Structure formats: C-alpha cells, structure tokens
CSV table of C-alpha atoms in Angstrom, one decimal:
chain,number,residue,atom,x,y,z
A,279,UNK,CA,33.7,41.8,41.8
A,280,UNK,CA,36.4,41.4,39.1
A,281,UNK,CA,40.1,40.6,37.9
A,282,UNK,CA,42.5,43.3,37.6
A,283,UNK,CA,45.8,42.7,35.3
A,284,UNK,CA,48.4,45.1,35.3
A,285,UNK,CA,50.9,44.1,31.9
A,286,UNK,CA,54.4,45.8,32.2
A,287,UNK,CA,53.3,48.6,33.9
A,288,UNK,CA,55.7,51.7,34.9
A,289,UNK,CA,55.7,55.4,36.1
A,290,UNK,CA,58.6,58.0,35.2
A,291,UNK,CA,58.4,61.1,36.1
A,292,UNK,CA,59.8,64.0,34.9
A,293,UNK,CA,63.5,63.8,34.4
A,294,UNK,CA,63.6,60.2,34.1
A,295,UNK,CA,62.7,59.3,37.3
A,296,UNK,CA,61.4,55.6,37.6
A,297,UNK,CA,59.1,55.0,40.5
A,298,UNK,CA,57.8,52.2,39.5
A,299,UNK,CA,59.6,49.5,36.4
A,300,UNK,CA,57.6,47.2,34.1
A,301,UNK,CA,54.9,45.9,37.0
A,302,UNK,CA,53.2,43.0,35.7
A,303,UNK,CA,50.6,40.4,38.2
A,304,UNK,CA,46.8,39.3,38.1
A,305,UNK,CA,44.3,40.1,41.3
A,306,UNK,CA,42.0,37.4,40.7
A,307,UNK,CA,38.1,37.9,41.6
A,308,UNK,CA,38.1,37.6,45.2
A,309,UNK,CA,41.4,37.5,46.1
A,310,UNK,CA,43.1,40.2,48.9
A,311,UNK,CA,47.0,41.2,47.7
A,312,UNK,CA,49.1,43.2,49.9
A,313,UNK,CA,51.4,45.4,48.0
A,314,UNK,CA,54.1,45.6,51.0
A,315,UNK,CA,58.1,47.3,51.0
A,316,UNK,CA,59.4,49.9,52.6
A,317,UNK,CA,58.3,53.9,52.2
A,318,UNK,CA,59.2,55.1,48.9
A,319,UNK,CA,59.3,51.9,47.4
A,320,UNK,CA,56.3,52.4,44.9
A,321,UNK,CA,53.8,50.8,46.4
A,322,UNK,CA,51.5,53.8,46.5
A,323,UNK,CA,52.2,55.4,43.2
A,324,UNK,CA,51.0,51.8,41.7
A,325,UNK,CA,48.0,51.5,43.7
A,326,UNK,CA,47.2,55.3,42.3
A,327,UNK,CA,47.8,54.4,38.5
A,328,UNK,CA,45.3,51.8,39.5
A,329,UNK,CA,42.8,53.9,40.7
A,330,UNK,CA,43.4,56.4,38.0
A,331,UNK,CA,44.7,59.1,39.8
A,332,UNK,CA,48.3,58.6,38.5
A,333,UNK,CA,48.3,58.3,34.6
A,334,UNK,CA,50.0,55.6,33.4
A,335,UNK,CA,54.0,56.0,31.8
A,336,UNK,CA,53.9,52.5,30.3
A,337,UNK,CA,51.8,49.0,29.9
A,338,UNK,CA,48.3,48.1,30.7
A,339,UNK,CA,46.0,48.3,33.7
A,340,UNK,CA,42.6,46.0,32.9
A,341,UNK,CA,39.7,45.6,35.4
A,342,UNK,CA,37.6,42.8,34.1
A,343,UNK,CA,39.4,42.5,31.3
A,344,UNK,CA,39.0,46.0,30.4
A,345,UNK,CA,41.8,47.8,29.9
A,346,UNK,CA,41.6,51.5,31.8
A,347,UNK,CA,44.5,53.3,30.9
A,348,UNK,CA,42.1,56.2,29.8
A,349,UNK,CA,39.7,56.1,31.5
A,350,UNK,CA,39.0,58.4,34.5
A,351,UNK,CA,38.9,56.8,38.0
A,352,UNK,CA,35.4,58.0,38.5
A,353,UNK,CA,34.0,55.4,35.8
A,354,UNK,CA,36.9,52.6,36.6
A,355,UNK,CA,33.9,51.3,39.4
A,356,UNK,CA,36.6,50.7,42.2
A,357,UNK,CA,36.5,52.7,45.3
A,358,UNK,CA,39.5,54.1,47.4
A,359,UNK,CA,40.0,53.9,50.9
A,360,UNK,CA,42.6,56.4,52.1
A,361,UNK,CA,45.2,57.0,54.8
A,362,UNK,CA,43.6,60.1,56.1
A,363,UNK,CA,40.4,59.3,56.0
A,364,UNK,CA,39.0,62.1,54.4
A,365,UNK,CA,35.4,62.7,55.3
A,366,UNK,CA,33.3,65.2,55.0
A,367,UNK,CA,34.0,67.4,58.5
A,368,UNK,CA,30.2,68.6,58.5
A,369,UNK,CA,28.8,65.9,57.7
A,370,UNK,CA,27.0,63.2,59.4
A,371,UNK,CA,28.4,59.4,59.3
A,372,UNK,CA,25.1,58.5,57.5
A,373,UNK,CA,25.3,61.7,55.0
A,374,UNK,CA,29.3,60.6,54.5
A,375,UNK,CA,28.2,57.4,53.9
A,376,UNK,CA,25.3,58.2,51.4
A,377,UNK,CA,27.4,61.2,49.7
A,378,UNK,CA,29.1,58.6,47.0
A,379,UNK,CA,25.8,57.7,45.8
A,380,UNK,CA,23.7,60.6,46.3
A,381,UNK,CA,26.2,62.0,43.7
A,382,UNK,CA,25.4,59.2,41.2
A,383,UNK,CA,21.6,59.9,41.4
A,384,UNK,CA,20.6,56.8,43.6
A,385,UNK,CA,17.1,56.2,44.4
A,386,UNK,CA,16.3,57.8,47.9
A,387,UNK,CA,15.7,54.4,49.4
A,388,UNK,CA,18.3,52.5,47.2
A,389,UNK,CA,20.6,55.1,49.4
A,390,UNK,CA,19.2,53.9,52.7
A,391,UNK,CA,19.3,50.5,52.2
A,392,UNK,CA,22.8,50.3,51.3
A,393,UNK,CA,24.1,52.6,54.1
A,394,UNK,CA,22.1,50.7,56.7
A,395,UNK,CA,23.5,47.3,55.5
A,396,UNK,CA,27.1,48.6,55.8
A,397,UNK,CA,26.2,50.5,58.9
A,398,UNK,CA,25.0,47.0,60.2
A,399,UNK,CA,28.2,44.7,59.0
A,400,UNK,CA,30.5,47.7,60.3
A,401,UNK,CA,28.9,48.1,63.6
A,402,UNK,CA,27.8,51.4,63.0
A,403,UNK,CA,24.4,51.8,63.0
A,404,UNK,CA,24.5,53.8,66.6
A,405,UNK,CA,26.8,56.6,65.3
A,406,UNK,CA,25.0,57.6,61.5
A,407,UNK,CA,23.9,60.9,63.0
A,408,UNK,CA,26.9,61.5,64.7
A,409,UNK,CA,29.9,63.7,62.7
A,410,UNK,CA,32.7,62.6,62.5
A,411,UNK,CA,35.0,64.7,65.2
A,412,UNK,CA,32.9,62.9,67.8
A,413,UNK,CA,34.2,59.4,66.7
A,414,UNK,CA,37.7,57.9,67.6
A,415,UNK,CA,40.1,57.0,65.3
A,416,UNK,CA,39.1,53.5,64.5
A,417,UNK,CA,35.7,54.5,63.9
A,418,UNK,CA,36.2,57.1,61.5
A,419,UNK,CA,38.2,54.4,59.6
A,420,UNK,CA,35.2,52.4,59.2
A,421,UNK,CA,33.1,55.2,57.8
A,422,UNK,CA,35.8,55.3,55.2
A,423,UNK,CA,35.4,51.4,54.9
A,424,UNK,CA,31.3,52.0,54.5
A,425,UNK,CA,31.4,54.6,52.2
A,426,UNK,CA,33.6,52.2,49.9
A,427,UNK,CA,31.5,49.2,51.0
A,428,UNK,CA,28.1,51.0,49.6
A,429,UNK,CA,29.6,52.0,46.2
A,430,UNK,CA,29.7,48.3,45.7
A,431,UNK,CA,32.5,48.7,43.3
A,432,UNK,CA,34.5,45.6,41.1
A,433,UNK,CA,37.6,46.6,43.2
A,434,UNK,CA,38.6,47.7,46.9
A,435,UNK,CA,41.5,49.8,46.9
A,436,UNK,CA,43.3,50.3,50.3
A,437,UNK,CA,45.8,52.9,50.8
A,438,UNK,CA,47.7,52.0,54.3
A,439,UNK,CA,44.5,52.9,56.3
A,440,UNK,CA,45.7,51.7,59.1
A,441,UNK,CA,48.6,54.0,59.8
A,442,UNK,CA,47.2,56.3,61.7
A,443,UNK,CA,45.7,54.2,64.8
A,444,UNK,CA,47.6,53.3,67.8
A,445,UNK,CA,48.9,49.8,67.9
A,446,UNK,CA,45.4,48.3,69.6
A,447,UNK,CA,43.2,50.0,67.1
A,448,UNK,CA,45.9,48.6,64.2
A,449,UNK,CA,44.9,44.9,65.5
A,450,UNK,CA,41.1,45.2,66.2
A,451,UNK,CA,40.4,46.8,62.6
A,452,UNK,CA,43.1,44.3,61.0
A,453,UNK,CA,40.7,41.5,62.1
A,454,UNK,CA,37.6,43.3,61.2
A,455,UNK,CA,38.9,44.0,57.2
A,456,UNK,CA,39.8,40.0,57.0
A,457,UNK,CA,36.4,39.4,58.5
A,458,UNK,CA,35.2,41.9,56.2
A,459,UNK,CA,36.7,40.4,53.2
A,460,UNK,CA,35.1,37.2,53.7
A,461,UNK,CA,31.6,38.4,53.8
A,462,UNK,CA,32.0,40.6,51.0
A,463,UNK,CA,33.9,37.9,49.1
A,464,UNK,CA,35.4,41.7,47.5
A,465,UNK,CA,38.9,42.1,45.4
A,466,UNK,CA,41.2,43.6,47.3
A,467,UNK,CA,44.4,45.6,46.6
A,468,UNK,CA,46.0,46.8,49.8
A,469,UNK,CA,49.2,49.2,50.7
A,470,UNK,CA,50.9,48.9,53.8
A,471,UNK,CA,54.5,49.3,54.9
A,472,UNK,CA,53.9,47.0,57.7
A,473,UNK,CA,54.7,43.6,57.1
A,474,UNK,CA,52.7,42.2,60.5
A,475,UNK,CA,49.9,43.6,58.9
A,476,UNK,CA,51.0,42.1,55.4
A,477,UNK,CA,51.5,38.6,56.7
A,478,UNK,CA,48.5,38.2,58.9
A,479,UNK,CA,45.8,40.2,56.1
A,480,UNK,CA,46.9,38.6,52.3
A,481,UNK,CA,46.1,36.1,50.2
A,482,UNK,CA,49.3,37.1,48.1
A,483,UNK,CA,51.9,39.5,49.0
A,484,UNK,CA,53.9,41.2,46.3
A,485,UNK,CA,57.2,42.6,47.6
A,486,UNK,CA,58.5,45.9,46.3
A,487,UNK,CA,62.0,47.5,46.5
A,488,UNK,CA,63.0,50.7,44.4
A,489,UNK,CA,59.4,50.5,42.1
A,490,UNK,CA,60.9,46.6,41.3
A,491,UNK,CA,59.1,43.6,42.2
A,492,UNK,CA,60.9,41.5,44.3
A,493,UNK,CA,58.5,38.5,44.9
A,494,UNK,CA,54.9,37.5,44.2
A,495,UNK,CA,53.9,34.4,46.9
A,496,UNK,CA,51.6,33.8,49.9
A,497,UNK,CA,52.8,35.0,53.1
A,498,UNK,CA,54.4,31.6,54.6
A,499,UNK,CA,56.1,31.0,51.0
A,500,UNK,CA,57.6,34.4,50.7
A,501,UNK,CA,58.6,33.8,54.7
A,502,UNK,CA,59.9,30.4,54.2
A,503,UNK,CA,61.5,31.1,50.7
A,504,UNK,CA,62.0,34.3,50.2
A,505,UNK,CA,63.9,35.2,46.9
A,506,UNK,CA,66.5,37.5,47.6
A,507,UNK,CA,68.1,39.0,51.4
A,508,UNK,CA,66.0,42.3,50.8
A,509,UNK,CA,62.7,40.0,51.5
A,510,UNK,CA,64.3,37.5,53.9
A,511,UNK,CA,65.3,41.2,56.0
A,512,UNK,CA,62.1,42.8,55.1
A,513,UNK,CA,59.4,40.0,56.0
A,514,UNK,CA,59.4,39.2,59.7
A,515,UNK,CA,59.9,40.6,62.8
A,516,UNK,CA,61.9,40.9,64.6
A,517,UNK,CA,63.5,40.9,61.5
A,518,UNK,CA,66.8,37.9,60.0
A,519,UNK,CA,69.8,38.1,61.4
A,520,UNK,CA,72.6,38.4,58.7
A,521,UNK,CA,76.1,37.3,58.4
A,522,UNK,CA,79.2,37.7,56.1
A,523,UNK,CA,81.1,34.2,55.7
A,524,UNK,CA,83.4,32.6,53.9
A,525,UNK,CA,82.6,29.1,52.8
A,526,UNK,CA,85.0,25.9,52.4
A,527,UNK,CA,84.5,22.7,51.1
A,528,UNK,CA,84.2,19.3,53.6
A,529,UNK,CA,83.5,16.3,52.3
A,530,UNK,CA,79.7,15.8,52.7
A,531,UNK,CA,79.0,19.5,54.7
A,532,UNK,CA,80.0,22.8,54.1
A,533,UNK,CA,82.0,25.0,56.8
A,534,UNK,CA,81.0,28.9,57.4
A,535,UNK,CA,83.1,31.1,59.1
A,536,UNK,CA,82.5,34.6,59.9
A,537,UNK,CA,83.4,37.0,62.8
A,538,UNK,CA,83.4,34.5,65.8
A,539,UNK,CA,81.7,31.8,65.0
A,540,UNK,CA,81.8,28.5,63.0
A,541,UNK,CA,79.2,26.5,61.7
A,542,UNK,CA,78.6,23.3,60.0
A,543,UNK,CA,76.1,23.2,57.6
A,544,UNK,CA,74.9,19.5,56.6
A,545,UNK,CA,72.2,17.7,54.9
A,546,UNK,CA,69.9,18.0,52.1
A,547,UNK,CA,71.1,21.7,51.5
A,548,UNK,CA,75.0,21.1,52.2
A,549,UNK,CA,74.5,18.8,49.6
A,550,UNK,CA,72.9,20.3,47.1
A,551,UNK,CA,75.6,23.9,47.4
A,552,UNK,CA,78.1,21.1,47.5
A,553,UNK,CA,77.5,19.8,44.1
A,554,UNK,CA,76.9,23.5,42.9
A,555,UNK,CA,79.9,24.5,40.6
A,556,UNK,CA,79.2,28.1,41.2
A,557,UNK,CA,79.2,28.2,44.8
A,558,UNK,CA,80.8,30.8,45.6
A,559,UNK,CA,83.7,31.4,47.8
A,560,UNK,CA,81.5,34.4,50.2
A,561,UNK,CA,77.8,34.3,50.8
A,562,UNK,CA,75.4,36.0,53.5
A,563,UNK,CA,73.8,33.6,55.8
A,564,UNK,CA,71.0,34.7,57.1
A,565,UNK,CA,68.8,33.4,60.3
A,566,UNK,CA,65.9,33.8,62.2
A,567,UNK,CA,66.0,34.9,65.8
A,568,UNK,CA,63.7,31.6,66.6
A,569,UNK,CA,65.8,29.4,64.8
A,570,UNK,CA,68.6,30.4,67.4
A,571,UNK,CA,68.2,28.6,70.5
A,572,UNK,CA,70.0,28.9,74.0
A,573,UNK,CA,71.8,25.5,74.5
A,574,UNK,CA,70.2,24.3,77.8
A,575,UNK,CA,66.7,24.4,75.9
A,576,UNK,CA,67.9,23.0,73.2
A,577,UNK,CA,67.5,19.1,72.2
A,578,UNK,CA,68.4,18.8,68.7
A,579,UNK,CA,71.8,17.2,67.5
A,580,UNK,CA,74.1,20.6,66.4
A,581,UNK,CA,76.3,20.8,69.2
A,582,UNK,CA,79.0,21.8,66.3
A,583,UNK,CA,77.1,24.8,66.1
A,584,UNK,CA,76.9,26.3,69.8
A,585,UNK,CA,78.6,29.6,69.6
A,586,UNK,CA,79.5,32.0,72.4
A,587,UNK,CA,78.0,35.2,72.8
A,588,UNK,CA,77.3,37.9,75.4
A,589,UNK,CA,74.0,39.2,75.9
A,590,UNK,CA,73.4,43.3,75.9
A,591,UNK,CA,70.1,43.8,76.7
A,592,UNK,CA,66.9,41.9,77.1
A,593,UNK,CA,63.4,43.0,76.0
A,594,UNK,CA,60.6,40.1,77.8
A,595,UNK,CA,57.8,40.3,76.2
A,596,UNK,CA,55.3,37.5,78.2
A,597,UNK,CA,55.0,34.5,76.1
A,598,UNK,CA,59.0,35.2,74.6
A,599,UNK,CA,62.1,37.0,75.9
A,600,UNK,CA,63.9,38.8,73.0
A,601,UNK,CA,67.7,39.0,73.4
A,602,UNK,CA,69.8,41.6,71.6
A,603,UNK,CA,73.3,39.7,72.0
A,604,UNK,CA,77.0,40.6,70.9
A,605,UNK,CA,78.8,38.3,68.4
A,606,UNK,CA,82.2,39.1,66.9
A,607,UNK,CA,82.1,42.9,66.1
A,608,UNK,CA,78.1,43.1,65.9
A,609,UNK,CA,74.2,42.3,67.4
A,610,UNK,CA,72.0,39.8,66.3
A,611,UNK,CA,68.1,39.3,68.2
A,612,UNK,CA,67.9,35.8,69.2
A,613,UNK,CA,63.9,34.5,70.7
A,614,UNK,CA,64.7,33.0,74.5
A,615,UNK,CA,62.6,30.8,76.0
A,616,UNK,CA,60.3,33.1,78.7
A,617,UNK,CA,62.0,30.4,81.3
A,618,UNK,CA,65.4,31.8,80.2
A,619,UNK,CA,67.5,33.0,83.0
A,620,UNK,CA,69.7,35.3,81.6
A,621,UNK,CA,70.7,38.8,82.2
A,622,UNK,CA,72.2,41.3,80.6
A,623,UNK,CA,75.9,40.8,80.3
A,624,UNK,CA,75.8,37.2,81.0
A,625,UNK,CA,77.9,34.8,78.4
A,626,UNK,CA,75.1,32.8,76.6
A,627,UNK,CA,75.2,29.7,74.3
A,628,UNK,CA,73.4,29.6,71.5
A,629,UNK,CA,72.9,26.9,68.9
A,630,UNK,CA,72.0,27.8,65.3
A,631,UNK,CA,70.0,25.6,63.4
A,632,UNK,CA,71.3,26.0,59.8
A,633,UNK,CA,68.7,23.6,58.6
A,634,UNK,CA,66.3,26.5,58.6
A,635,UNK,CA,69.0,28.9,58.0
A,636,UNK,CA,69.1,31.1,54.4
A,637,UNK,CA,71.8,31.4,52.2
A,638,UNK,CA,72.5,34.3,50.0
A,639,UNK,CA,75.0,35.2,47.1
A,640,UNK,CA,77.4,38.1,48.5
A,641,UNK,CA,77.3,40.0,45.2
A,642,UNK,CA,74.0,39.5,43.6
A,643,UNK,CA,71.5,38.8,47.2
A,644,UNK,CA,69.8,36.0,45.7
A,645,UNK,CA,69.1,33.0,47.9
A,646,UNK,CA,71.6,29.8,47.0
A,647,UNK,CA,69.9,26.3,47.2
C-alpha cells in the first residue's frame, strides 16, 4: 500500500469554471478517507484527477511520494471501483475477475490464485462461472470489489459504489468494505454523498462544499465540532435544527431570542462568547433533534429553556419517535422518547439543552466558541 498527497490541487474547466480550489491533505498507508458533500460538490472530479482520468489544472498529486501528474492512470497502480459497476456483460465473474491481469500478462496460475483468494474473502467462490446478469445487485458490486482486490494496487479508489442498492444491500455491503479494509489493511479513498455511510465507514472524512474544503477530522470530531453551519447541517441525520437569534448580554449567561422562544445559555461556553469582544449582536444557533428533549423525560436542570411548540406529524421508527414540530413561523425534528405519548397536533414541551447546542456567526457561518 502507500501514501497519497495531493499539494494545492484544483480543476477549471473551460471558461473559468472551478470545480475543485487549491485541494491540499495526506491519505496515509492504511488509512480509509471519505470524501463526503453534497452532488456537485467536487468530490468526484477529485477522486478522478487522482486516478488520472481528469488531468490536473493545478498542484501536485503524489502516490508514494511520487508525484503523478503525468502519468497515465494505467501505470499510477491504484484501481477504481465504480458507481455502475461496469463489468464485462459476457463474461464470467471469474473471467471479470481475471480480465485486469490477464491484460498485464500474469502467469496463468498467478491469475488463479489471486481470483480464488478474493473470490474466497468476498464470498464468491459459488458464482465464478456465473455472468453477471444472473447476480443481484449487491453481488455484482463485489465482482467490482474483486476485480480491484486482485490488481493489488497501492491505492483503492471508490467512486459512490453503493448508490445503486436498495437501502438493505447499502448496510450489508457497508459492513463488508470496513471488514474488508481491515483484512486488506488497503488505502482507501472513498466518494459518497451519503453521510450515514460517511460516518459509519472513515477513518477521516474531508467535507466538500462548492470544490472547497470545509473540514478534514474523524467522524465524531467533525460531528461534535464541526467548523462552519454547512457541516453542522450536512453531517447527521436527521439533520441540525437551525435558528436565527439575536443575542444580549446578562451578567454571567447569554440570552437568545428568536421566533418564539427564549433561551439561556450558561456555562463554560456563555462564558467564553461573554468575554468575546466580537460577539456579535445575530448568530445561528444550531441543535440536534436528540439534544431536544420533551419535558416529562427530561431530568436535567434547564427549566429556563422549555419552550412551547405544536407537534405536526410524527414519524416512529421502533427504538425512536421522530417529531416534526411547529415553532414560531417554522419546523424543527426533535428525537421523542419511543414511550412518548404524543400525537399529532398536541402542544408539546420541549427543553433544549444549549450545552450541546452550536453557535454560528450570521454573516460568515463559522462556529463561535
């Protein structure tokens, strides 16, 4: 396996057209990074200067400390693992598997042995002489996997392969490329728009908006701290609840008001935003729905902060109830205990804990504090 480097790296197109701006991180030797944001966002177009099949507008891409800018993606030794697939129609699982290296002039039995291995770590070994219109989804997406696995390559390269499988199939192969992944002990660079998949699969996640890095962390540390509202709204689900407020000054806490509510906020982060000089006068607070909690279930200490609301609709999902409630002039999700006993249209007390709640600069979106 190996390092990859990327130094600055961008894509503009014709026209002036930036899809991706001055991209610079390190994959070390082992390591699985998710490259994660919404569609459109870059992620793609990055992993494909990687691989080589995007040339490069500016900066450096190095695998092994070799930079690659020139060199064509079949001698970069990484190996690509696609959306669609894309296997051979008349071919047999085995020949789809061997195809790579029959192409590089393997030994015969050099071949066998390495598509029987992956065969035998991706549960395949029954279906080599099948094609591949007689597998199911989730199995043709392992043939891709195997016929990456056998190249043996410095460097994985996953390009949302997940997208096309129902939501099942998502979660059984999610496990099976983390499981993967350990065996292999492989560097992995992975796409995905879907930030379950991002969270539950990466070392690192590196968060894109508009071709701009937003945040480079581990999964918890982007979800715990995340730098900016784009990453607090894009990382979780259901996703942060966001507020407009106005902020005023009391004593040791700070008071936010914003369309029907009030909240205190006190503690080790009132007091830090307190002694700020540029707090400013309007932030965004932003909160989890399971950092809102109905009052009854509650036992914590912030009886300033129950606020009113009426709940619209209710979505119970076994082990949670998720609440879609009205407050002031919008919705926000809020996680119920599954003992809840509201309905729909009830009035329901909630308390928000602003301990774990985010705050966020109006103007800019950068978290305060």
């Amino acid at each position: 396996m190996a390092d990859l480097t990327l130094k600055d790296v961008s894509k503009i197109y014709p026209g002036g057209v930036r899809a991706v701006s001055r991209t610079s991180f390190e994959v070390k030797d082992g390591e699985f990074v998710i490259l994660v944001g919404p569609s459109g966002c870059g992620k793609s177009t990055l992993l494909r200067m990687i691989a080589g099949l995007e040339s490069i507008s500016e900066g450096e891409v190095a695998i092994d400390n070799r930079v690659v800018n020139d060199v064509p993606a079949k001698d970069r030794d990484i190996a690509m693992v696609f959306q669609n697939y894309a296997l051979y129609p008349h071919m047999t699982v085995y020949d789809n598997m061997a195809f790579g290296l029959k192409m590089r002039k393997f030994p015969r039995a050099e071949t066998d042995r390495r598509v029987r291995e992956a065969a035998e770590v991706l549960d395949l070994t029954r279906y080599l002489e099948r094609k591949p219109q007689a597998l199911s989804g989730g199995q043709r997406q392992r043939v891709a996997v195997g016929r990456a696995i056998v190249r043996q390559p410095k460097l994985f390269l996953f390009d949302e392969p997940l997208s096309n499988l129902d939501a099942k199939l998502r979660v059984a192969m999610r496990a099976e490329l983390i499981k993967l992944h350990k065996r292999l002990n492989a560097t992995i660079v992975y796409v995905t728009h879907d930030q379950t998949e991002a969270m539950s699969m990466g070392s690192r996640l590196i968060v894109l908006k508009d071709g701009v890095v937003q945040q480079i962390a581990a999964p918890l540390e982007i979800y715990d701290r995340p730098a900016n509202q784009f990453v607090a709204g894009f990382v979780g689900s259901p996703p942060m609840n966001f507020f407009d407020c106005s902020v005023e000054r009391h004593d040791e806490a700070l008071v936010l008001t914003g369309d029907g509510f009030k909240l205190h906020l006190t503690g080790e982060k009132a007091r830090q935003l307190n002694q700020s000089h540029n707090l400013p006068q309007h932030i965004a607070l932003g909160i989890r729905p399971e950092d809102i909690f109905e009052r009854r279930f509650y036992d914590g200490t912030l009886d300033e902060n129950v606020i009113t609301t009426r709940v619209e609709f209710l979505e119970p999902l076994g082990s949670e109830v998720l609440a879609t409630c009205a407050l002031g002039g919008r919705e926000i999700v809020v996680r119920l205990n599954p003992r809840t006993e509201a309905k729909s249209d009830d009035t329901l007390e909630l308390v928000f804990d602003t301990d774990r709640a985010k705050l966020f600069d109006s103007q800019t979106g950068e978290t305060l504090a």
